[in-house]
Coordinates of C-alpha atoms in Angstrom, one line a residue:
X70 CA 104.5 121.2 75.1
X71 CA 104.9 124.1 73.1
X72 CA 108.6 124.6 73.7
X73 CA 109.3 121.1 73.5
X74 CA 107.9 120.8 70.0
X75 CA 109.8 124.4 69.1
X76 CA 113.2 122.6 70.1
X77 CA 112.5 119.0 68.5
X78 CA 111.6 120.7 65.1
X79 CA 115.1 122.9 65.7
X80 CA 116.5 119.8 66.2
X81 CA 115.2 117.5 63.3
X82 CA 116.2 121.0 61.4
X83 CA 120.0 120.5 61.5
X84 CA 119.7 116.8 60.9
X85 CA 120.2 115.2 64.5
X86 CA 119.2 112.0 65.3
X87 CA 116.6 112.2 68.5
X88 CA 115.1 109.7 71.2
X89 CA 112.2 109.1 71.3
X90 CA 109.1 111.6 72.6
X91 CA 108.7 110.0 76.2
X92 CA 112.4 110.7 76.6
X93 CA 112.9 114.2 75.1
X94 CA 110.3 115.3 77.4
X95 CA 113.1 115.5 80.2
X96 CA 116.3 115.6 78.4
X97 CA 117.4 116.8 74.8
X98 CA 120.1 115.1 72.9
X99 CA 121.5 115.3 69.4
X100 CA 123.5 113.7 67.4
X101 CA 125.5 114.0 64.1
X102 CA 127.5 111.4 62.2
X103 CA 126.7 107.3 62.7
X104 CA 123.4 106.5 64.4
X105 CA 125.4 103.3 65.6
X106 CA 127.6 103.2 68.3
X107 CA 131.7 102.3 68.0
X108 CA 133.1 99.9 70.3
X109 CA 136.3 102.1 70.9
X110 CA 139.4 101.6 72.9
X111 CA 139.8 105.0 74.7
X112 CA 142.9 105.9 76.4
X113 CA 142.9 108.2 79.9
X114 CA 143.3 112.0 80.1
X115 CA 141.9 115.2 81.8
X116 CA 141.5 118.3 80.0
X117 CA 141.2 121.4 82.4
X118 CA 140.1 124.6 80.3
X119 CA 139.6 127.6 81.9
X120 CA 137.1 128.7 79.8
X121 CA 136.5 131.5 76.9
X122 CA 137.4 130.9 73.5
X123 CA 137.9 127.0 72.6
X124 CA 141.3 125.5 72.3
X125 CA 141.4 123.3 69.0
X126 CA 144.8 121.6 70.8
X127 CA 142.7 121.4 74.2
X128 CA 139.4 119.2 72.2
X129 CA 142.2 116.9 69.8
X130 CA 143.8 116.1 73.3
X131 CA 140.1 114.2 73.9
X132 CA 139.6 113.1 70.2
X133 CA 142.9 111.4 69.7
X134 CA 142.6 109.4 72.7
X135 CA 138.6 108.5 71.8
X136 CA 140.0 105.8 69.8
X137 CA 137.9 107.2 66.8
X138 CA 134.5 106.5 68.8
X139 CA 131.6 108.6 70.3
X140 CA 132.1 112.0 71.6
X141 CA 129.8 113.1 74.0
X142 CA 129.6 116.6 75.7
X143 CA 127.1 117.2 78.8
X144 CA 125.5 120.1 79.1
X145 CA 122.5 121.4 81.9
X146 CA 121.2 124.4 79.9
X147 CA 121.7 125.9 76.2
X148 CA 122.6 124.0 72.8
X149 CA 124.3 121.7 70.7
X150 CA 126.6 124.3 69.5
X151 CA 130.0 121.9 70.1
X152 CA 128.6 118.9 67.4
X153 CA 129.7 120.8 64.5
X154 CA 132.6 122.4 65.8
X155 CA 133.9 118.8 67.5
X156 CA 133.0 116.7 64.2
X157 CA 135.1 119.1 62.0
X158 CA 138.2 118.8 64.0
X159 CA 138.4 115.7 64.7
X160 CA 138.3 112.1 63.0
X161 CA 135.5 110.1 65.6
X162 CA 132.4 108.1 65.1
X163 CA 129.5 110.3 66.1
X164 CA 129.5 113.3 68.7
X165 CA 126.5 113.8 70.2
X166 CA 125.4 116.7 73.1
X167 CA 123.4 115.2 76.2
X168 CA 121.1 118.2 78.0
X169 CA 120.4 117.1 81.1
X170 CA 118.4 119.9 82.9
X171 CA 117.0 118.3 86.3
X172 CA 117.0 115.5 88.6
X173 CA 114.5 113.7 86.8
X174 CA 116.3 113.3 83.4
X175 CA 119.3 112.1 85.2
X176 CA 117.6 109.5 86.3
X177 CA 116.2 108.2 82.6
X178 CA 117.9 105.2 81.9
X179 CA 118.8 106.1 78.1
X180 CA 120.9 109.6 80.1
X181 CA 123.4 106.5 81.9
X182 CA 123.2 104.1 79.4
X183 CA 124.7 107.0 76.4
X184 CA 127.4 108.0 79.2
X185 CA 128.5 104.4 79.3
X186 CA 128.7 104.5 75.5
X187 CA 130.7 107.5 75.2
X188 CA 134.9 107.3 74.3
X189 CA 135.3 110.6 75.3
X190 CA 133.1 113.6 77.7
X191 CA 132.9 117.3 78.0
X192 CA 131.5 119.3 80.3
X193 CA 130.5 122.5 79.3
X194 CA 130.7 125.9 80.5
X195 CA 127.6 127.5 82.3
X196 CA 126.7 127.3 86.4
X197 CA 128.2 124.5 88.1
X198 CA 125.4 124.8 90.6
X199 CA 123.3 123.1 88.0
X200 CA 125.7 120.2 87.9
X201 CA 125.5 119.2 91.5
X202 CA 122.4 120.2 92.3
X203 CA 121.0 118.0 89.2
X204 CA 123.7 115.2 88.8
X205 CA 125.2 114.6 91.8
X206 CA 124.0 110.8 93.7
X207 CA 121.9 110.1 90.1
X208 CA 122.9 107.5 87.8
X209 CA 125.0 110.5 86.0
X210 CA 127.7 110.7 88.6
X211 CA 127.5 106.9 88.6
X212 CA 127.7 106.7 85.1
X213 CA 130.5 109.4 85.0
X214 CA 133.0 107.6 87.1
X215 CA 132.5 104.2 85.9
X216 CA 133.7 105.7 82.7
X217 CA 136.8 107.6 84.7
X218 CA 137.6 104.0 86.1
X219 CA 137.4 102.2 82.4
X220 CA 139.6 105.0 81.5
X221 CA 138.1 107.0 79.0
X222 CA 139.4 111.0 78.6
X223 CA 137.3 113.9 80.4
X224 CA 137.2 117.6 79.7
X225 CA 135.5 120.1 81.3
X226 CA 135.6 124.3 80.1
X227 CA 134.4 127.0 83.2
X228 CA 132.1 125.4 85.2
X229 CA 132.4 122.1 83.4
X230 CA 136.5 122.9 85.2
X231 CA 135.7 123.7 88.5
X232 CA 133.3 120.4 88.8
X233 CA 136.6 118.2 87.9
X234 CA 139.1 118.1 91.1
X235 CA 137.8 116.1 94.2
X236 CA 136.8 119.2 95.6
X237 CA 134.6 121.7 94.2
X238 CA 133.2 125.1 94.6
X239 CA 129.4 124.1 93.9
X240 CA 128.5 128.2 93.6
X241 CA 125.1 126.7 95.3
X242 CA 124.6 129.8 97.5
X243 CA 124.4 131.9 94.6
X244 CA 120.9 133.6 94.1
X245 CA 119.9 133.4 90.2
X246 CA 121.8 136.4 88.2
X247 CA 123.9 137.5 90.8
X248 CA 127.0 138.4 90.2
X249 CA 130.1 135.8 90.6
X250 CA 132.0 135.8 93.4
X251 CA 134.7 137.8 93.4
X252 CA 138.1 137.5 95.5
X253 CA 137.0 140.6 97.0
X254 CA 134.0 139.7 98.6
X255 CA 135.1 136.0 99.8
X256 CA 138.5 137.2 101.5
X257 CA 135.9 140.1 103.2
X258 CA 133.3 137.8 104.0
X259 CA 134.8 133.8 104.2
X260 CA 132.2 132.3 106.0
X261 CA 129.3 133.9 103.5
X262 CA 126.6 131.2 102.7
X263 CA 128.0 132.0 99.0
X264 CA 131.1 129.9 99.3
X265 CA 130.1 126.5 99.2
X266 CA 132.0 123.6 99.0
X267 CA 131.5 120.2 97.7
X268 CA 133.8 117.0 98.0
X269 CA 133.5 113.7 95.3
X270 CA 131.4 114.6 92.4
X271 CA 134.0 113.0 90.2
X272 CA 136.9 110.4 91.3
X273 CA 139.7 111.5 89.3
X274 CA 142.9 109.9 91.9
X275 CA 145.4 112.5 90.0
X276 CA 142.9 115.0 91.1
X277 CA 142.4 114.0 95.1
X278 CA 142.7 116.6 97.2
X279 CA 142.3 119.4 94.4
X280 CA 139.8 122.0 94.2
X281 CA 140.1 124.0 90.6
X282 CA 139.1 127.5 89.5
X283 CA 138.5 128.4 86.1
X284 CA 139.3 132.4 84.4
X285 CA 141.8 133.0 87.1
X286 CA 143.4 135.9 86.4
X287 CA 140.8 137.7 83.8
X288 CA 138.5 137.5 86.7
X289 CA 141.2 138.3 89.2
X290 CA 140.0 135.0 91.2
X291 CA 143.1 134.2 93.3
X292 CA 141.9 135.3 96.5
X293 CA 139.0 133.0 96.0
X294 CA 141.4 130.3 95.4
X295 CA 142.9 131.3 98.5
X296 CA 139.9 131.5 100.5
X297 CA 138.3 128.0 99.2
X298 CA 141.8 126.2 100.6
X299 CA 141.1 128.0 103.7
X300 CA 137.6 127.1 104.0
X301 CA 138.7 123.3 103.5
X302 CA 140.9 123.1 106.6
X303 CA 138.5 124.5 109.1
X304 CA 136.4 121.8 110.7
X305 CA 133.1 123.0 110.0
X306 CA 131.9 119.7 109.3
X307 CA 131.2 120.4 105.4
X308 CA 133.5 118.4 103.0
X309 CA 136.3 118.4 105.0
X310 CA 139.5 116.4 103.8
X311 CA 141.1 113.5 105.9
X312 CA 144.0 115.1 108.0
X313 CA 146.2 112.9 106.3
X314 CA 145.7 114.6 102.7
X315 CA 147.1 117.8 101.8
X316 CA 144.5 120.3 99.8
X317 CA 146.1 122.5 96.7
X318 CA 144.3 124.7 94.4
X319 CA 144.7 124.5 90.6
X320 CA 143.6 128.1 88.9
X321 CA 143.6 128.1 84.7
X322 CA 143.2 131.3 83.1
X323 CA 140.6 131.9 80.2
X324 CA 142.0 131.2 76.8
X325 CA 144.5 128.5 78.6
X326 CA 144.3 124.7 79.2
X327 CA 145.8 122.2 81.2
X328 CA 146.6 118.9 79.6
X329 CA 146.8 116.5 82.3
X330 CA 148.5 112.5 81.8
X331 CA 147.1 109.9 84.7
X332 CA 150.6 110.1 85.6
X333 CA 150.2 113.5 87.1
X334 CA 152.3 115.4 83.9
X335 CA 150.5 118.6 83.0
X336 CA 151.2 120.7 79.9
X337 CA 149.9 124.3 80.0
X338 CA 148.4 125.3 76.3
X339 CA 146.6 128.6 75.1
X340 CA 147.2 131.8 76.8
X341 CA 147.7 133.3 80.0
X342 CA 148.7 130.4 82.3
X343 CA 148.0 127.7 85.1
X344 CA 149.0 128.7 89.1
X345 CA 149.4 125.4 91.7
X346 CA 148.7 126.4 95.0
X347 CA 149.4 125.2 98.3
X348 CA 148.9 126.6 101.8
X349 CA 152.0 125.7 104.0
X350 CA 150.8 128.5 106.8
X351 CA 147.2 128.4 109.3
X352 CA 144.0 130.9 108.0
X353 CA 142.8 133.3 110.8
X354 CA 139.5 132.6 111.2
X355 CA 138.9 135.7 114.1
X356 CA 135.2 137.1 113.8
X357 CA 132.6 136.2 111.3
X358 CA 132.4 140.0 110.1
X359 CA 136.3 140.3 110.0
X360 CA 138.4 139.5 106.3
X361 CA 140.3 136.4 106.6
X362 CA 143.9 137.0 107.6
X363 CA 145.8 133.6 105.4
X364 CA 149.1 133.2 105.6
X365 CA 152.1 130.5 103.8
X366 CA 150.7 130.2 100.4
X367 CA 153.0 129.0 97.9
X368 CA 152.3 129.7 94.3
X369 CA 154.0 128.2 91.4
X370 CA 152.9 129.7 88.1
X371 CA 153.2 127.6 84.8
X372 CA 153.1 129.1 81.3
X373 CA 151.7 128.1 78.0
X374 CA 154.1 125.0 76.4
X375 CA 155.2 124.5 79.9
X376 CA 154.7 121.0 82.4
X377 CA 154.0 120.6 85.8
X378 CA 154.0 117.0 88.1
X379 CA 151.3 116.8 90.0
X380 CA 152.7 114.1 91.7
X381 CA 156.1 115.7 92.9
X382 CA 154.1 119.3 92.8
X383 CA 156.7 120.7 90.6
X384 CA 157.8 121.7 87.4
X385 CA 158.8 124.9 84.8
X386 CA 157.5 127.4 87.0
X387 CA 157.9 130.4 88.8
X388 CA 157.7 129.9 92.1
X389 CA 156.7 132.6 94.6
X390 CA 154.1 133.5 98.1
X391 CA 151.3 135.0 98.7
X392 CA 149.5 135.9 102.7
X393 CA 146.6 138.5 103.1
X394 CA 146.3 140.9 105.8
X395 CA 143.9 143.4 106.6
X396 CA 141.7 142.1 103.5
X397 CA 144.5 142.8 100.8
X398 CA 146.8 139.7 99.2
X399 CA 150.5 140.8 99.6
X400 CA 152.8 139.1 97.0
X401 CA 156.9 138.5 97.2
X402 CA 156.9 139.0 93.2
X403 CA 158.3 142.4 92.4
X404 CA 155.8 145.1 92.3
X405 CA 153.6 142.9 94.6
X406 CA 152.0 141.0 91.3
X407 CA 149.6 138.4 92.4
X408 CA 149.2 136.7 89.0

């Protein structure tokens, strides 16, 4: 109770409107500008950051299609650091942050029911584990894609990304503190308990059949990537796609953003990049000990002020392969660049 009263004076502190005690005690929310909500007319779109530094362009791509209404950005751990920083750049109603830090607060009624109210969500950085693990089949993800379905924008920055496509990589096998996984690791070891996969946390249809990484090339996660698309065509009963749909990768690189229309065109903002992947070739699953020999990847890369169709799965980009033999990712870009 200690803590709890610590955070609610923090809270009352910077002026935020809060619920009520009974409902604090599992969540935390604050609020700045109307107490009221605003019966807005949001219009679609997908923001896909890949973390670092904010993008002002990246969060007015959300605001201008909130229809000037309620902001909300969903967080599992730390603070409401994006109220201020949201309310000064853009023109909206009220933008609130929603903690929801366990299975029990998604579950509160009042955690849906502000969801519902919300013309535009974010989904913060931090350990996507924490999103599945506490959201997933709670009213949340309910809540999340009946506001996908009525159209309203969604962002997501780092893990708040790589929860986004259809499928995800849920970093569920991840002890606390340890490192991420690198590319190294999961091409060396592709069947580790660390790689875990998860299908339908959020119904996005321009997203089916997409898994997303987020700091691709800062944290030289391409083979990863590679590895995850692998993972999702070997039957070993664990999210596994339909035959009938084809599985591509979407990396964004920290400092860039990917501004996505329902109609499948992407621009690339920011820095560094965005890289579509598809996998054209078989993985060589031999021995369990053995790095993962992956063959037939195509890779088109996509630069900042640049589009992409995810529909037609082309666009301004350079387009080049990748394999990986013997553990190391060969590239037909000169000097052998993988990014």
């Amino acid at each position: 109770m200690r803590c709890l009263r610590i955070l609610v004076l923090g809270f009352l502190s910077l002026g935020i409107v809060l619920p009520g005690p009974s409902q604090s005690a599992l969540y935390r929310y604050g609020r700045v500008g109307n107490a009221a909500n605003f019966q807005a007319s949001p219009r679609p779109g997908f923001d896909l950051m890949g973390g670092g530094k904010d993008l002002d362009e990246a969060f007015r791509f959300l605001c201008d299609r909130a229809g000037g209404g309620d902001f909300l950005i969903l967080r599992a751990t730390g603070s409401d650091d994006y109220n201020s920083y949201v309310q000064k750049l853009c023109r909206l109603n009220s933008v609130a942050t929603l903690v929801i830090p366990r299975r029990a607060a998604a579950a509160d009624p009042f955690v849906a029911q502000t969801i519902r109210h919300a013309s535009a969500l974010f989904i913060s950085g931090g350990d996507q584990a924490n999103y599945i693990n506490f959201w997933m089949n709670t009213p949340v993800q309910s809540a999340l894609n009946e506001a996908i379905r009525r159209g309203v924008p969604i962002g997501g920055t780092s893990a708040g990304l790589a929860v986004l496509g259809e499928y995800a990589y849920s970093a569920q096998g991840d002890k606390p503190d340890a490192p991420n996984l690198d590319s190294k690791t999961a091409i060396e070891h592709p069947w580790s308990p660390r790689i875990t996969l998860v299908r339908g946390f959020l119904d996005i249809p321009i997203l089916k059949g997409i898994v997303t990484d987020s700091h691709f090339a800062k944290r030289d996660r391409m083979g990863r990537l590679l590895v995850f698309l692998a993972r999702l065509k070997e039957p070993d009963g664990k999210a596994i796609p339909p035959p009938e749909l084809k599985i591509r990768g979407i990396g964004v690189d920290e400092g860039a953003a990917l501004l996505l229309e329902p109609d499948g065109i992407a621009k690339v903002i920011g820095h560094g990049g965005a890289w579509f992947i598809d996998q054209a070739g078989d993985a060589g699953f031999t021995e369990a000990d053995k790095p993962i020999e992956m063959r037939g990847f195509t890779v088109r890369k996509v630069v900042p002020t640049h589009t992409f169709n995810l529909n037609t799965w082309a666009g301004d980009a350079l387009s080049y392969k990748l394999s990986v033999e013997d553990g190391v990712i060969h590239s037909t870009q000169p000097a052998h660049a993988i990014y």
